[in-house]
Amino acid sequence: MAAGKVVKPKKNFRCSYYMSATVGLVGCLAAFLVAYVVKNFKLEPLNNPELSPLKAPKVTDLAEFDASYRDQMLWGSYRSGLYFGMRTRTPKALLFGMMWFDPDDPNTIQQLRARHDANQGDGLTTYGWKRHDGRLYGTQELVDGEYNITLSMLKSFAPESGPGGDWSVRLQLARTAGVPLRRRRISVIVYLGDEDTPREPWQVFPDGEVADLRSGPARLLSGASSAVGRGSARWAFHATEITNAMISSTRSRGCRVDYLSLGMVNSEYLLRIKELALSAMWERLQRQPSSNRFHLYLPNGASTSADLAMFQVTCLLPSAVDFAFTSSAGGSDDVGDRLGSLLGPGLGDALAAKEAEFDDRFEAIFGAGLRRQQDGESPASGAVPEGTLEVSRAALSNLLGSVGYFYGSSLVRVGGPDTKPQSYWPAPLFTAVPSRSFFPRGFLWDEGFHQLLVQKWDPQLSRDMIAHWLDLMNTKGWIPREQILGDEARTRVPTEFVVQNPSHANPPSLFLPIAKMASQLVQAGTQGSASGIDGEELARVSAFLRRAWPRLEAWYKWFNTTQTGPLPTSYRWHGRDPFTEAELNPKTLTSGLDDYPRASHPDDLERHLDLRCWMALASQAMYDIGSSLGIPGPVVALYRATAKSLSDLGQLQQLHYDKALGRFADWGTHTEDVELTTKVITVPGPNGQPQQQVISQRVTGSEPVPQFVPQYGYVSLFPLIMKLLPGGGNNPDAAEAPAGAELTLQQLQLLQDPSLLWSPYGLRSLGTTEGLYKKRNTADDPPYWRGQIWININYLVLRALSHYAAANGSEVGRVAAVAHDELRLRLLKTLVSNYHQNGYLYEQYDDETGRGVSSHPFTGWTALVTLIAAQEY
Ligand SMILES: *[C@@H]1O[C@H](CO)[C@@H](O)[C@H](O)[C@H]1NC(C)=O
Ligand SMILES: *[C@@H]1O[C@H](CO)[C@@H](O)[C@H](O)[C@H]1NC(C)=O
Ligand SMILES: *[C@@H]1O[C@H](CO)[C@@H](O)[C@H](O)[C@H]1NC(C)=O
């Protein structure tokens, strides 16, 4: 997926070895600390323009993100990489997390089998948010073999509550339907940690220790943190078991509570909380060998200087436990009244109301499009597959429920390849992420797609995320493409992939949601109002774009100067490796399409079609924004001129149209006559023993020559995708340009050729007849963008088809409409059936079987299924 995602997940640091050697907790953590320190770079600050923020007012400081907005958004399920966690949107977080395991099974220790980080290797049957509104409420189902955990989260704001308000988490712990019983109990550890120094000592069980949670709400913990208010503000954490029949399926049978609190030594303990908890339970077991039964419990100890506390709740199945976090501005510990609505039946009522509210809002925004039938040729075209509504809701909810808040610095290499990476300035990022298990962090080009969906659901939330991205721009106008901010994010990325290069681009896909905002302004300017948007909202959009303008200008300029091609109006993705002999086709990570075939021999002659089309989009958006905001004429005129020349069909064809094949293409020094061979070499192994290693080597037959790159795939579609072909809905020339329309028709025919991209399951990334279709790039690199179906590009094609379909009087319009309906239906069938059968949305779909492949859950741009179902473009 996004450039740089050639990342293999890092192996969990294993403590089991140390534990079995009875070195115990201390030894394990010491070993971990060594490992931790070794893998981190030593950094020296440097005053470099590439490491300094652009001098412009921050977009995140806009009035709409004022104190009351920040208060409301302070807490959230912002720990993207976990099955569930909450944190504050502060540089140093007050945070919450949970893990679960079988307390009676030795494998829990031997295999470190506790669930905490979302991890594909855990093999959960399914997990994900069923509903999540991005702000206040969410409910998630986690099916882990025999365990079925339903988790609901709700934030609430009472007049007495401090900044960020209160929040509740309900856990319903049950057996999975239809699975034979083996396990009788489950343990859930919930924990709170403060990355900052607590303002006063934490108190575990301030009201006296509790042995069972059935006698009403118990206060487990209280403290004070600058993350949730200064002065006398305090917080507390409570729990209760649900013992009545209110949740009929999960009437509680009794849970016990064990605990451990300690000082977390910077953040290292937090980063390895699972190992820490398991070590502590193992130690307790070792100390009490009298019992010959195997049970894991925390040792029940509290440190006087704790800033990390874990509570282990061990329950018979089924059971249900509610937790509540309360924050009090006034410093009183008495929250008696509020607990009634934060726990127990009061919480049940509130959750039911939120669920109904979510469904109503979803219906209001997406319902009509989901049901709209096309009056096209095929009678079935408008009817969506059964289960589409559920998948659409889950897709949106998972995108929102995976949104993360990160704080830290990127590592950037500003000098040559041998120079030490330097630290970018520390900054926050509030962003959606591609995948909780595999890519739980920000990716620049994915984010443009994420925001198309978020923007439709909650435009302000979307502006907040885009604002964070734009504020990461340096003085040169560059934004790092993969954001690995903070220790938690860094533990999941191997060091060699962490470093970013300030001369490398990534598609400016943020211009997709930004262009949408721009078009709202244009519409309001020409028609007096934009459809469906009230005046206040329009004012916020306008203020946002005005504040963003200097940054957008810098960003645009960075592309328009550093990524130019050899000829006027041509562009080139810089950073391809011309010297690699190991790759069948040298990768273009910067384009986002990683191993998609380009010119076989990278050089400065290359011109890249997709980048030129991205620049056409960006230029038009800049013109729209500038002219709507009344930016001085000469500046705006330049964007208009550039937009005009980039959308000029003659120039586009001259640079990128292969007349012989009738296709749009890249240009470069290329030969089709290449082959990948492998050979085995012997290298010295870690302990001096010779080791065999397979390396790949490319063999070039005939010499490369400058030419159009004859590989038909996603890149060939970009003129259509960016609506640069004549005959579309908004093009008044449609009727008078029959020659142009012929070209569009011809491209629409190519699009629907089953031997090329048109598969029964959606558009594949590369034609089956092409030389690199499904070819490995190196011995270690399986095909990635060489045939698989990707949802982001499919969405853009549908969006373009819907644009051309709007010209319903013409042949182009008719053909586009039919293609749109058919492609949409194929995609919905593929995604909906995979979700129902396999429990997930996926990174890619196989073009031969329709089966979801690669990482999952992948609810970044695959979540565009919601917009596809709703026909929102
Ligand atoms: C899990 O539990 C929920 C209710 O809490 C239920 O609706 C769902 O069907 C269960 N899922 C499975 C797979 O058992
Ligand atoms: C983009 O770059 C081209 C080539 O240098 C230049 O002609 C054009 O004016 C630039 N566009 C803008 C808006 O700066
Ligand atoms: C397309 O069809 C709609 C109704 O289906 C009609 O309102 C519109 O005017 C038509 N547009 C063109 C260009 O024919």
PDB file of C-alpha atoms and ligand atoms in Angstrom, residues 556-557 560-561 564 569 571 619 635 638-640 642, ligand 2:
ATOM      1  CA  TYR A 556       2.069  22.758  -4.291  1.00  0.00           C
ATOM      2  CA  LYS A 557       5.285  24.592  -5.009  1.00  0.00           C
ATOM      3  CA  ASN A 560       5.852  21.790  -8.895  1.00  0.00           C
ATOM      4  CA  THR A 561       9.578  22.435  -8.462  1.00  0.00           C
ATOM      5  CA  THR A 564       9.230  18.138 -12.491  1.00  0.00           C
ATOM      6  CA  THR A 569       4.284  20.237 -18.133  1.00  0.00           C
ATOM      7  CA  TYR A 571       6.418  15.405 -14.024  1.00  0.00           C
ATOM      8  CA  SER A 619      -3.813  23.034  -9.775  1.00  0.00           C
ATOM      9  CA  VAL A 635      -1.304  34.482  -8.048  1.00  0.00           C
ATOM     10  CA  LEU A 638      -0.892  31.173 -12.436  1.00  0.00           C
ATOM     11  CA  TYR A 639      -2.853  28.251 -10.992  1.00  0.00           C
ATOM     12  CA  ARG A 640      -5.514  28.719 -13.613  1.00  0.00           C
ATOM     13  CA  THR A 642      -1.271  25.577 -14.987  1.00  0.00           C
TER      14      THR A 642
HETATM   15  C1  LIG B   2       4.418  25.063 -12.145  1.00  0.00           C
HETATM   16  O1  LIG B   2       5.646  24.861 -12.789  1.00  0.00           O
HETATM   17  C2  LIG B   2       5.650  25.220 -14.155  1.00  0.00           C
HETATM   18  C3  LIG B   2       6.980  24.810 -14.726  1.00  0.00           C
HETATM   19  O2  LIG B   2       8.014  25.360 -14.000  1.00  0.00           O
HETATM   20  C4  LIG B   2       5.373  26.695 -14.296  1.00  0.00           C
HETATM   21  O3  LIG B   2       5.337  27.062 -15.644  1.00  0.00           O
HETATM   22  C5  LIG B   2       4.033  26.998 -13.672  1.00  0.00           C
HETATM   23  O4  LIG B   2       3.764  28.357 -13.707  1.00  0.00           O
HETATM   24  C6  LIG B   2       4.006  26.532 -12.227  1.00  0.00           C
HETATM   25  N1  LIG B   2       2.663  26.713 -11.701  1.00  0.00           N
HETATM   26  C7  LIG B   2       2.408  27.405 -10.624  1.00  0.00           C
HETATM   27  C8  LIG B   2       0.987  27.568 -10.222  1.00  0.00           C
HETATM   28  O5  LIG B   2       3.274  27.876  -9.920  1.00  0.00           O
END
